[in-house]
Coordinates of C-alpha atoms and ligand atoms in Angstrom, one line a residue:
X1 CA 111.5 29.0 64.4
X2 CA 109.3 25.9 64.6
X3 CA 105.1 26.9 65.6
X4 CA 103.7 25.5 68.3
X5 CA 100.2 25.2 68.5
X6 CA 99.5 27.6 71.1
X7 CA 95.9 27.7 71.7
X8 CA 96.3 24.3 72.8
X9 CA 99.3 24.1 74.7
X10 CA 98.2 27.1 76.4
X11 CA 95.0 26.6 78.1
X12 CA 92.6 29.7 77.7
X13 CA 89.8 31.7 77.9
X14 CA 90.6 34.3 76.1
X15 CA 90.5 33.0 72.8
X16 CA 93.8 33.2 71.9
X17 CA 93.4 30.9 68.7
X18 CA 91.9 33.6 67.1
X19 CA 94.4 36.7 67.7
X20 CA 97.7 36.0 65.5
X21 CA 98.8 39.2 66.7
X22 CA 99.0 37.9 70.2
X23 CA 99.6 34.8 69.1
X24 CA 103.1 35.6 67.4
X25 CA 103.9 37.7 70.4
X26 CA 103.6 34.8 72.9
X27 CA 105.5 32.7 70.4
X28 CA 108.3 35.2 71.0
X29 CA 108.5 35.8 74.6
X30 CA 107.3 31.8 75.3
X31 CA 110.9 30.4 74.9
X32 CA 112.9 33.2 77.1
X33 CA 110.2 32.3 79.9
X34 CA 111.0 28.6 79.5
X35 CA 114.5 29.7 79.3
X36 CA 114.0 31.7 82.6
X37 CA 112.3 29.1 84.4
X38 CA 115.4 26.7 83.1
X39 CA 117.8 29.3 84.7
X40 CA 116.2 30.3 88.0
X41 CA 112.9 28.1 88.9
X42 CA 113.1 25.7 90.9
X43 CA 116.7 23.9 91.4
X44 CA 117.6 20.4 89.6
X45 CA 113.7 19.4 89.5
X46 CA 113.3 19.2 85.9
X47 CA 112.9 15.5 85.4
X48 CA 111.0 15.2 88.2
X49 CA 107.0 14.5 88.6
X50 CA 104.9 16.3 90.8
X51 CA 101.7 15.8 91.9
X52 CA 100.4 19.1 90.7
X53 CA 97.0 20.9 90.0
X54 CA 97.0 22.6 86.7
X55 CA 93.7 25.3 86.0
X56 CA 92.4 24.6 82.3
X57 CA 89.5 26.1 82.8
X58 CA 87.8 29.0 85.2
X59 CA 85.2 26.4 86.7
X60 CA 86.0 24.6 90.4
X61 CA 86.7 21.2 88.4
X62 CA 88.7 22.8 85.7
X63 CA 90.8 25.2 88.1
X64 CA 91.2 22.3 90.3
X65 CA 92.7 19.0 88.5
X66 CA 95.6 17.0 89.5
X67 CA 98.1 14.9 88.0
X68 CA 101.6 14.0 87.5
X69 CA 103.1 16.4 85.7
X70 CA 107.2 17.3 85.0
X71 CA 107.5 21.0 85.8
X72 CA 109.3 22.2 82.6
X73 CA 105.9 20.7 81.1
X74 CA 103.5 22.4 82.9
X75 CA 101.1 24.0 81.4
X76 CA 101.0 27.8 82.0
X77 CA 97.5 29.2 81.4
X78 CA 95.8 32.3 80.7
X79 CA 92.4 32.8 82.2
X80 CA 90.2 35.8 83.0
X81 CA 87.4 35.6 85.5
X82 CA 83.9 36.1 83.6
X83 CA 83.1 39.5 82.1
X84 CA 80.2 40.9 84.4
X85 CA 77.8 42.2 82.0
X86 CA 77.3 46.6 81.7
X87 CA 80.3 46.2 84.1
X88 CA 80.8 50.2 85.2
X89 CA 84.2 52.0 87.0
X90 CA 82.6 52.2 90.6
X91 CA 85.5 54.7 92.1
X92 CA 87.2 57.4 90.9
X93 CA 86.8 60.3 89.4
X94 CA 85.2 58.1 86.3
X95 CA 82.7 56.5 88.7
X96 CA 79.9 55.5 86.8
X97 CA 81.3 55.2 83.5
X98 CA 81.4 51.9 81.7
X99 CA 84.6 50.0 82.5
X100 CA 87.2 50.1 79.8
X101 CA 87.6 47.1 77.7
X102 CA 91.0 48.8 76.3
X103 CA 93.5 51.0 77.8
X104 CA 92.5 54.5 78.2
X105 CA 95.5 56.6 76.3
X106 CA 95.7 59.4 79.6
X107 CA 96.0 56.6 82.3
X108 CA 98.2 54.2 80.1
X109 CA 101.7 54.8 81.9
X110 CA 100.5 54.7 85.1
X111 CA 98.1 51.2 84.3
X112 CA 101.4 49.9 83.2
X113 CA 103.8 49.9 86.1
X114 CA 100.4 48.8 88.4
X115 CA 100.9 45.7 85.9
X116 CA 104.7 45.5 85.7
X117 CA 104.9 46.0 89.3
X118 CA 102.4 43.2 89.5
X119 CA 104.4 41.3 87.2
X120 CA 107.5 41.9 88.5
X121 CA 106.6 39.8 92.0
X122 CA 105.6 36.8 90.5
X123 CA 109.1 35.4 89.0
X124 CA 111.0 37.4 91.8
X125 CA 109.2 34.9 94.4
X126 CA 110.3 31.9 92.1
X127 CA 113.8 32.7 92.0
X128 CA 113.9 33.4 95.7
X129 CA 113.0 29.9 96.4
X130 CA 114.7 28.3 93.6
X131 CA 117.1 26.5 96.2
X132 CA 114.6 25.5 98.6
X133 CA 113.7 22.1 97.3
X134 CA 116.8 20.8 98.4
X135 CA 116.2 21.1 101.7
X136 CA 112.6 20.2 101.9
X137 CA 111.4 18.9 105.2
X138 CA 108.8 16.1 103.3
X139 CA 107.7 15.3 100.1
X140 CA 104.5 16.9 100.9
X141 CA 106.2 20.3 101.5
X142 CA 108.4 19.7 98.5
X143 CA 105.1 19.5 96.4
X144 CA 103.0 22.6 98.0
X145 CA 107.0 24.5 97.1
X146 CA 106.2 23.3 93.8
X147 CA 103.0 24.2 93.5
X148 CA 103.6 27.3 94.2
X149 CA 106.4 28.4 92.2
X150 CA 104.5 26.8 89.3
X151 CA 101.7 29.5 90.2
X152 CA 103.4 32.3 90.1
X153 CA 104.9 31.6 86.7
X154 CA 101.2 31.4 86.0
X155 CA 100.3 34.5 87.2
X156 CA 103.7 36.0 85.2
X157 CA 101.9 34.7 82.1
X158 CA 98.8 36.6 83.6
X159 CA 100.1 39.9 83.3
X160 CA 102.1 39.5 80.3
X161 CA 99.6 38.7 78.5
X162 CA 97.5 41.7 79.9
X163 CA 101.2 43.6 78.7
X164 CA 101.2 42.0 75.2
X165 CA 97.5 42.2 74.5
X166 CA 97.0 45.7 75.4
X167 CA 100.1 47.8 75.0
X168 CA 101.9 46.8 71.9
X169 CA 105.8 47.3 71.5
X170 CA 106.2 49.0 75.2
X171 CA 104.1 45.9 76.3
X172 CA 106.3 43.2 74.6
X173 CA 109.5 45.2 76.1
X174 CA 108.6 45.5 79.6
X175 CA 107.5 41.7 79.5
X176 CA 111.0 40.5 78.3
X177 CA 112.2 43.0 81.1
X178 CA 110.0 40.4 83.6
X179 CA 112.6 37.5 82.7
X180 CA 115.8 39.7 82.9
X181 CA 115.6 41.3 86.2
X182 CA 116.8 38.9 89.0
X183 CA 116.2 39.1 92.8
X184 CA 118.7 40.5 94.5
X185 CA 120.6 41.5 91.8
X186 CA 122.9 44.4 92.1
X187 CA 122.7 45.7 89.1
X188 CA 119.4 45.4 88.0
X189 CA 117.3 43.7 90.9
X190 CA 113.1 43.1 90.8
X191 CA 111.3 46.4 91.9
X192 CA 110.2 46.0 95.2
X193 CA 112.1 45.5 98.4
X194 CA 110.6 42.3 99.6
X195 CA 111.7 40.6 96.4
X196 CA 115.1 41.2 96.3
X197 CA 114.9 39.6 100.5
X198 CA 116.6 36.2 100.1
X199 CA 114.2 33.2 101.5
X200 CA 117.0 31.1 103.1
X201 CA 115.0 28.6 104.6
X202 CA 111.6 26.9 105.5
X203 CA 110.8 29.1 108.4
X204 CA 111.2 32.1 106.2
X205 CA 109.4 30.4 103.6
X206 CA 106.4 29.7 105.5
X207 CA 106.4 33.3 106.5
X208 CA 107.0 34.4 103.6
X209 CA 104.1 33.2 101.9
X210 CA 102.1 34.0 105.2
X211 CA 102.7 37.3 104.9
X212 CA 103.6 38.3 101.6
X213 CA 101.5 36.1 99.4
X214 CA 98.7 37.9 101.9
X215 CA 100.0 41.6 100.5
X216 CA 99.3 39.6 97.3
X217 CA 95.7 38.8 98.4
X218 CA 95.4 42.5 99.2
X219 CA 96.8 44.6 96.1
X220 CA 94.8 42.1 93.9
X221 CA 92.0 42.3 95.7
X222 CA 92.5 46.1 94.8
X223 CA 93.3 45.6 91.4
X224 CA 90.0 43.4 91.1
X225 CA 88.1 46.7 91.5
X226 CA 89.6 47.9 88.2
X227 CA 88.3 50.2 85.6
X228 CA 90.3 48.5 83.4
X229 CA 88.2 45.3 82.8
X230 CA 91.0 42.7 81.9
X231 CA 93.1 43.8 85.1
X232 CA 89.8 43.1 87.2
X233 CA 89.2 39.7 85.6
X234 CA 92.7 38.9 85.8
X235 CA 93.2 39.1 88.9
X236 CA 89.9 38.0 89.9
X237 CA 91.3 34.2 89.4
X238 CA 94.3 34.8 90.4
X239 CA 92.8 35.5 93.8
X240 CA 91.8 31.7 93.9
X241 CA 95.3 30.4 93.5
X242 CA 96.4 32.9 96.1
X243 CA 94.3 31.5 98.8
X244 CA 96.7 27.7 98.5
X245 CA 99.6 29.9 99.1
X246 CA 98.8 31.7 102.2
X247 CA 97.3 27.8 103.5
X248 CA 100.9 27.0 102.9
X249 CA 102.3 30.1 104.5
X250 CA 99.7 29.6 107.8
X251 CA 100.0 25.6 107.8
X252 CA 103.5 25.8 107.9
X253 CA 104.2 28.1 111.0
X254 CA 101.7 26.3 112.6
X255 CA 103.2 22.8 112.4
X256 CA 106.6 24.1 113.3
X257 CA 104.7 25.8 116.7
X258 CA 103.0 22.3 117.1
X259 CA 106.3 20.5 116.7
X260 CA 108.2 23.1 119.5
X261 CA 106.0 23.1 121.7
X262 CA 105.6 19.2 122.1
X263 CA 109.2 19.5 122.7
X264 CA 108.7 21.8 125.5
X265 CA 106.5 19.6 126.5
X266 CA 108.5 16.6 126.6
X267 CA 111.4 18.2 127.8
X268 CA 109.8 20.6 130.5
X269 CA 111.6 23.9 129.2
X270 CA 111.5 27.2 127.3
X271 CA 115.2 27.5 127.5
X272 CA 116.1 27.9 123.9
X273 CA 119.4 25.9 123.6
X274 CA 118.0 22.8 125.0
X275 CA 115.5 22.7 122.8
X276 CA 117.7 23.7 120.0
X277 CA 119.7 20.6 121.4
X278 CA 116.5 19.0 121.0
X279 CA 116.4 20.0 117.0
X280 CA 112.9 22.1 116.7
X281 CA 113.0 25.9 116.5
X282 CA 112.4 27.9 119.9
X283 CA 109.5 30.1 119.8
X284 CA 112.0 33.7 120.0
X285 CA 113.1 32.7 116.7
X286 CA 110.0 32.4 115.2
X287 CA 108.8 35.6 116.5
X288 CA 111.9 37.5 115.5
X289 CA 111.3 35.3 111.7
X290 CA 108.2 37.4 112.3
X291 CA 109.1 40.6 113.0
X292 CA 111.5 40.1 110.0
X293 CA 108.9 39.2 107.2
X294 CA 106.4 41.1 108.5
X295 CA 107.9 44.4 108.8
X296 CA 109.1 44.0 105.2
X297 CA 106.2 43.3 104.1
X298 CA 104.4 46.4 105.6
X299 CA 106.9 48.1 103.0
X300 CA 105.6 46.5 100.3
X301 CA 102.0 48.8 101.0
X302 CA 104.1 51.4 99.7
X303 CA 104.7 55.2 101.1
X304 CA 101.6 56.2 103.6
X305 CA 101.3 59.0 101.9
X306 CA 101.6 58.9 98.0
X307 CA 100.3 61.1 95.1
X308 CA 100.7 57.9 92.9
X309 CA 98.1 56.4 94.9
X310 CA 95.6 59.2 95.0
X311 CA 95.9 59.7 90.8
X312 CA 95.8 55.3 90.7
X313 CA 92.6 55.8 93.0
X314 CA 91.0 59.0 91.3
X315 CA 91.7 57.5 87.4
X316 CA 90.3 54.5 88.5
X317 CA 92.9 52.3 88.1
X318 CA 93.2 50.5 91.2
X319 CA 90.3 50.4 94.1
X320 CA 90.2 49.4 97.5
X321 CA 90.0 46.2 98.7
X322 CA 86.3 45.7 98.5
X323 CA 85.6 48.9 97.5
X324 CA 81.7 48.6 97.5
X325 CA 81.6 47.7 101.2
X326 CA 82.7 51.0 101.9
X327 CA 80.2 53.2 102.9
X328 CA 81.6 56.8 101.4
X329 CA 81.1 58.6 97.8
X330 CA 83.7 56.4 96.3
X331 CA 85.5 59.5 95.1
X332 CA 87.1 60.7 98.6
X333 CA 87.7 64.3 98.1
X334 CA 87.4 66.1 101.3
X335 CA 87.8 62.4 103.2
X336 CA 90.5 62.2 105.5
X337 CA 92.7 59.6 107.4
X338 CA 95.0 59.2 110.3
X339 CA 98.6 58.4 109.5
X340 CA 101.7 58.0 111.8
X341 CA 103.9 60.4 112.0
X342 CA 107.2 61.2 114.2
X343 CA 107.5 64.3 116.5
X344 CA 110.5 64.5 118.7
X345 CA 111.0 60.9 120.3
X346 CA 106.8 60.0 119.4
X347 CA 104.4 58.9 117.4
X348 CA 101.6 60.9 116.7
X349 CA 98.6 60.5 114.6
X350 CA 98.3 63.1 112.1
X351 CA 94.8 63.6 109.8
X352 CA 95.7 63.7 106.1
X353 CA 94.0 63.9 103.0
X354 CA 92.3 60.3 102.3
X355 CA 93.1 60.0 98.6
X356 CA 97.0 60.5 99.3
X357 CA 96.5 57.7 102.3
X358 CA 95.1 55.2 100.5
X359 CA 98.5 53.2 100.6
X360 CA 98.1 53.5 104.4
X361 CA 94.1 52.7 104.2
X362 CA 95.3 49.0 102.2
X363 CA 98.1 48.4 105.1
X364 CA 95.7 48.6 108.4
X365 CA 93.3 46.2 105.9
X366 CA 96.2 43.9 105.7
X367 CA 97.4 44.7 109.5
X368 CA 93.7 43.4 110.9
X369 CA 94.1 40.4 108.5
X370 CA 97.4 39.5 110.1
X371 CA 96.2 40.5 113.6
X372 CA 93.8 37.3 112.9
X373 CA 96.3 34.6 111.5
X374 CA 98.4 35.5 114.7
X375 CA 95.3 34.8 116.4
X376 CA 95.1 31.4 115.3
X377 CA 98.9 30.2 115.5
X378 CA 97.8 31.8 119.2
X379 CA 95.1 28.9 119.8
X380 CA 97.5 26.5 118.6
X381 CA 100.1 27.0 121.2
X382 CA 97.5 27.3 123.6
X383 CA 96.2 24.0 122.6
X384 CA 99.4 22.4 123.6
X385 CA 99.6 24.5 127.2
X386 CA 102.3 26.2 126.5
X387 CA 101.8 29.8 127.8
X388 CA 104.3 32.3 125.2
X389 CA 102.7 33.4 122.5
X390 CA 103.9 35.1 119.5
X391 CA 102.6 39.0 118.1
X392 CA 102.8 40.9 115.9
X393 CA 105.2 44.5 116.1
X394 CA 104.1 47.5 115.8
X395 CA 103.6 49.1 112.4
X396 CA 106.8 51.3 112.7
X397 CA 109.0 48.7 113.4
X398 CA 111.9 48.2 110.9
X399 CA 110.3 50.1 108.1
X400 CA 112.2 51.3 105.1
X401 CA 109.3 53.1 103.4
X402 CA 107.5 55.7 103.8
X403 CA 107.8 58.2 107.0
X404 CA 108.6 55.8 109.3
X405 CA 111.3 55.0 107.8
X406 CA 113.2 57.9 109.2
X407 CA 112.8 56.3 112.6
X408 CA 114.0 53.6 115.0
X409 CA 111.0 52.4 116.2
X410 CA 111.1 49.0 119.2
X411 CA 108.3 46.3 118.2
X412 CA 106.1 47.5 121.0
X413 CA 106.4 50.6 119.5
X414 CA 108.8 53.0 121.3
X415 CA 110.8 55.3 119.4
X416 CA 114.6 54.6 120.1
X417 CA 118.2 56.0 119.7
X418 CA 120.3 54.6 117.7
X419 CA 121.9 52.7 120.4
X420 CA 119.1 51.3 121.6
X421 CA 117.8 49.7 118.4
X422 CA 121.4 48.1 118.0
X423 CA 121.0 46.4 121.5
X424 CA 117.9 45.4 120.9
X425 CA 117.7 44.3 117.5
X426 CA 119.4 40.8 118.2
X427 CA 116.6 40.1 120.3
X428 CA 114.0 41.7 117.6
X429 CA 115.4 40.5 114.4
X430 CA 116.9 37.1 112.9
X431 CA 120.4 37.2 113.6
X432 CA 123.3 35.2 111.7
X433 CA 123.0 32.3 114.7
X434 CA 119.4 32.3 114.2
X435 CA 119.8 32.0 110.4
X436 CA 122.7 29.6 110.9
X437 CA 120.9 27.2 113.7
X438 CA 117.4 27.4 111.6
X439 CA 120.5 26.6 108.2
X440 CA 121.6 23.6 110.7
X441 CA 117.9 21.8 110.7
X442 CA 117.5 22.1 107.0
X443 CA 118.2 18.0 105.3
X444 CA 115.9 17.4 102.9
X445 CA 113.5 14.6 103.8
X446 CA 111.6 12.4 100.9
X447 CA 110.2 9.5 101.9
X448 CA 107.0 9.4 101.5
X449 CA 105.4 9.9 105.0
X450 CA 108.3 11.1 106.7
X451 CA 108.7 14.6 108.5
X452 CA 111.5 16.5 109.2
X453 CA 112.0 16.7 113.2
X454 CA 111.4 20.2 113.7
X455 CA 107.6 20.3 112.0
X456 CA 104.4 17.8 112.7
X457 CA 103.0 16.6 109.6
X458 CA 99.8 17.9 107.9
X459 CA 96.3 16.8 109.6
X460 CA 95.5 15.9 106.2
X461 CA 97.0 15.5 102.5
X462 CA 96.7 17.3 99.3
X463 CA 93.9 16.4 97.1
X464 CA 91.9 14.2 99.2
X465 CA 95.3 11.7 99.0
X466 CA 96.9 10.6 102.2
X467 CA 99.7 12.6 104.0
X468 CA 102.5 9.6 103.1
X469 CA 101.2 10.0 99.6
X470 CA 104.6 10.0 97.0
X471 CA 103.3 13.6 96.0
X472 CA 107.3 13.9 93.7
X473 CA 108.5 10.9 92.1
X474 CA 112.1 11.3 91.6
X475 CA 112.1 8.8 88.0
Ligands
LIG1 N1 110.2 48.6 97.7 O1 104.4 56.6 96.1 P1 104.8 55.3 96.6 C1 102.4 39.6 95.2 C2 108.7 53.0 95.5 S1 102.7 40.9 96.2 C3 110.9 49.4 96.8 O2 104.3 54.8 97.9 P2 103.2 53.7 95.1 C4 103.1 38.3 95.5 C5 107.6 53.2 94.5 O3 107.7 52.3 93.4 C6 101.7 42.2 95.4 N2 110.3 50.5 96.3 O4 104.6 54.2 95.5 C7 103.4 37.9 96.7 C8 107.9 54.6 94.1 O5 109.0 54.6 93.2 P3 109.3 55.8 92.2 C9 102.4 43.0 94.4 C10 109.1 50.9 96.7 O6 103.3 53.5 93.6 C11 104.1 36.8 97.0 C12 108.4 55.3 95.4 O7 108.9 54.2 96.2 N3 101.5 43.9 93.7 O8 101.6 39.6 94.3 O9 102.0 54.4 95.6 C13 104.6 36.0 95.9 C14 107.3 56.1 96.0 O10 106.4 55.2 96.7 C15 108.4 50.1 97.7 C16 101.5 45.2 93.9 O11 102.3 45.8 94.6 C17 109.0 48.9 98.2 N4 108.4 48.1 99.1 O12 103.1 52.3 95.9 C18 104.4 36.4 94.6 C19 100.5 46.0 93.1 N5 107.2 50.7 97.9 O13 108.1 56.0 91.3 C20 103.6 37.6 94.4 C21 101.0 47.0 92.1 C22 107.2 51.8 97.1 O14 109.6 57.0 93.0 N6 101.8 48.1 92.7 N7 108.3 51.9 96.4 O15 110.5 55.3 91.4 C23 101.3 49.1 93.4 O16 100.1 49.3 93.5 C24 102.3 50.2 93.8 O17 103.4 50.2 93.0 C25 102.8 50.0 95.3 C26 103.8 51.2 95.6 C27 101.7 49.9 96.2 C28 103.7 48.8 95.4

């Protein structure tokens, strides 16, 4: 096998020139990822440049250059946030303690599906919008797609090399096990629901990484508060790429509720098939798009009530988000919290045990951050007069996991039979029209400048460049 010289093609902070150990175990696992990324990133781009921002450094002007770069070429970094000095666990049952700069034997297994679960999303969220490049709606979009999927094969690389560094020959396995599952595969599909969802098109896209690059922000947010120090600076900059997702995710809905409503507008009507007619996306099929990716992403919070979470919690493992804002003993025993829970035909909250909640406690954080971005795709539609206006369901709605999973639940929040949740759900949920009309709009558009008629362009462009910027140059 030829060497590459890693410690500069890899752009660090964690002094990787001086650890042959990890050195020789990136050198193996290094060609299945470019292998992977040949196989399942994003579709016939390779020869293509991209306006990208590549992090070679942790400060704002290092995390934040731009150039032309080919995507097979791009350079996957591994960064840590910097160390906080006498850094101590601050929850848990080893509050107090100073933070652990290896992986404590006892909590080993369990620190190590947090990280392959972790892991696990990253590529799965690549492969599901390997295809979408051929039907991007401007070359701007196609770039931000880009951008993206070039992230999360960063922040694969992130926990890897938290998985090679820190837990030898498991470690090197479960990382080759990263590039082998596939997103909705049958056999042997990525580990969580959401990431084996296909993203068919732009509308789920943009809600896609609305909502679930925000369960992202959340569960690293968590994983920030770490006892284990490397997870907690790891994560810490991956938060800062995150943010540029969920702009995507929030940009992108917005423009297509800009581009609808100037249709109704123009055209003096809600009436969906005119303005289907009229080639923009009628405001019940974004909502049920909605409903859709955000119910599935509640799922992703995980059972509302779990032991996993309680023994993550007590061994430190994995906080809450912002866990030194809240005003408690950091431990919770004896705490409690409300959870939903179905009696007969209702819902009633029940008080449970706060450590076994905590999966819950992370969903309503994420629930009032949604409840905001709502908010403003809200303002945006009033802008334009237009008087619907989209919201979000009801926390039982269409949920797989957990107690209310048991349960047919309407988006306001009515339990229902059976055969009421199969009339309604055409009205609640994307159907095969919807997903066939939203199919029909999808042509990719790539001159620069131009916009695809069912979205209004950006108010500004990436990097200080113009929107008509050639952000992909084809070669
Ligand atoms: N689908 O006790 P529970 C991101 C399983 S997104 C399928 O509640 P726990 C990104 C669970 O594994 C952030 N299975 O589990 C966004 C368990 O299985 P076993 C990703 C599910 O462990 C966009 C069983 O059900 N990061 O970064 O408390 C683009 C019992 O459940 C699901 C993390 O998630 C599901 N939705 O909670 C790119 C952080 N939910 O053991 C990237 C790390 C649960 O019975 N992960 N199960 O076989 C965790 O903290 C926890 O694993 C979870 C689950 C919160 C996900």
């Amino acid at each position: 096998m030829t060497s590459i010289d890693y410690a500069a093609r890899i752009p660090n902070n964690v002094d990787l020139a001086a650890d042959r150990t990890l050195q020789r175990a990136l050198e193996q696992w290094q060609p299945n990822f470019a292998g992977w990324w040949r196989e399942m990133g994003p579709e016939s781009s390779q020869g293509y440049d991209v306006y990208l921002r590549t992090a070679t450094g942790i400060d704002t002007e290092d995390w934040t250059r731009f150039g032309y770069v080919k995507m097979p070429d791009y350079r996957w970094g591994i960064f840590l946030a910097p160390a906080v000095k006498e850094r101590k666990i601050h929850f848990g049952d080893h509050l107090g303690e100073p933070a652990w700069q290896e992986v404590p034997g006892e909590h080993r297994a369990n620190l190590r599906r947090i990280i392959v679960t972790q892991g696990d999303t990253e590529p799965a969220s690549v492969e599901q919008q390997r295809h979408l490049g051929r039907t991007a709606p401007s070359l701007y979009d196609l770039r931000n797609l880009f951008q993206i999927n070039v992230e999360e094969g960063r922040h694969l690389w992130a926990m890897v090399y938290l998985l090679h560094r820190y837990f030898g020959r498991d470690g090197r396995e479960e990382a080759e096990a990263l590039l082998e599952r596939r997103s909705g595969d049958r056999d042997n599909p990525r580990i969580l629901g959401a990431f084996n969802e296909p993203t068919p098109d732009w509308l789920a896209f943009f809600m896609f990484t609305h909502f679930t690059d925000r369960d992202g922000k959340f569960q690293l947010k968590a994983l920030a508060e770490s006892g284990f120090d490397p997870l907690s600076r790891t994560t810490r900059f991956m938060l800062t790429e995150e943010a540029h997702h969920m702009f995507v995710g929030e940009a992108g809905i917005s423009r297509v509720l800009q581009r609808t409503c100037e249709a109704m507008n123009e055209l003096r009507t809600d009436d969906p098939s005119r303005l289907r007619e009229a080639g923009v996306i009628d405001l019940p099929t974004v909502q049920r798009y909605l409903n859709f990716h955000y119910s599935v992403t509640l799922d992703l919070f995980g059972a509302d009530q779990s032991s996993n979470a309680a023994t993550f919690y007590g061994s430190g493992l994995k906080g809450r988000f912002d866990e030194p804002k809240h005003a408690d003993d950091h431990r919770l025993h004896g705490e409690t919290c409300e959870v939903l829970e179905v009696e007969g035909s209702r819902l009633v909250a029940r008080r449970v045990p706060m450590l076994n909640a905590l999966n819950e406690v992370l969903r309503d954080e994420f629930i009032d951050d949604s409840v905001g971005g709502v908010e403003r795709w809200n303002k945006r539609i009033a802008k334009t007069g237009v008087d619907l206006r989209l919201q979000l369901p009801h926390k039982a709605f269409n949920r797989r996991i957990g107690t209310l999973a048991g349960v047919k639940v309407s988006p306001s929040g009515e339990v229902v039979t059976q055969a009421q949740w199969n009339d309604g759900a055409p009205q609640w949920l994307p159907g095969e029209d919807d997903r066939a009309f939203v199919a029909s709009l999808m042509a990719r558009s790539i001159e620069p400048g131009r916009f695809a008629s069912w979205i209004a362009p950006p108010a500004t462009g990436i990097d200080g460049k113009p929107v008509d910027f050639d952000y992909v140059r084809f070669g």
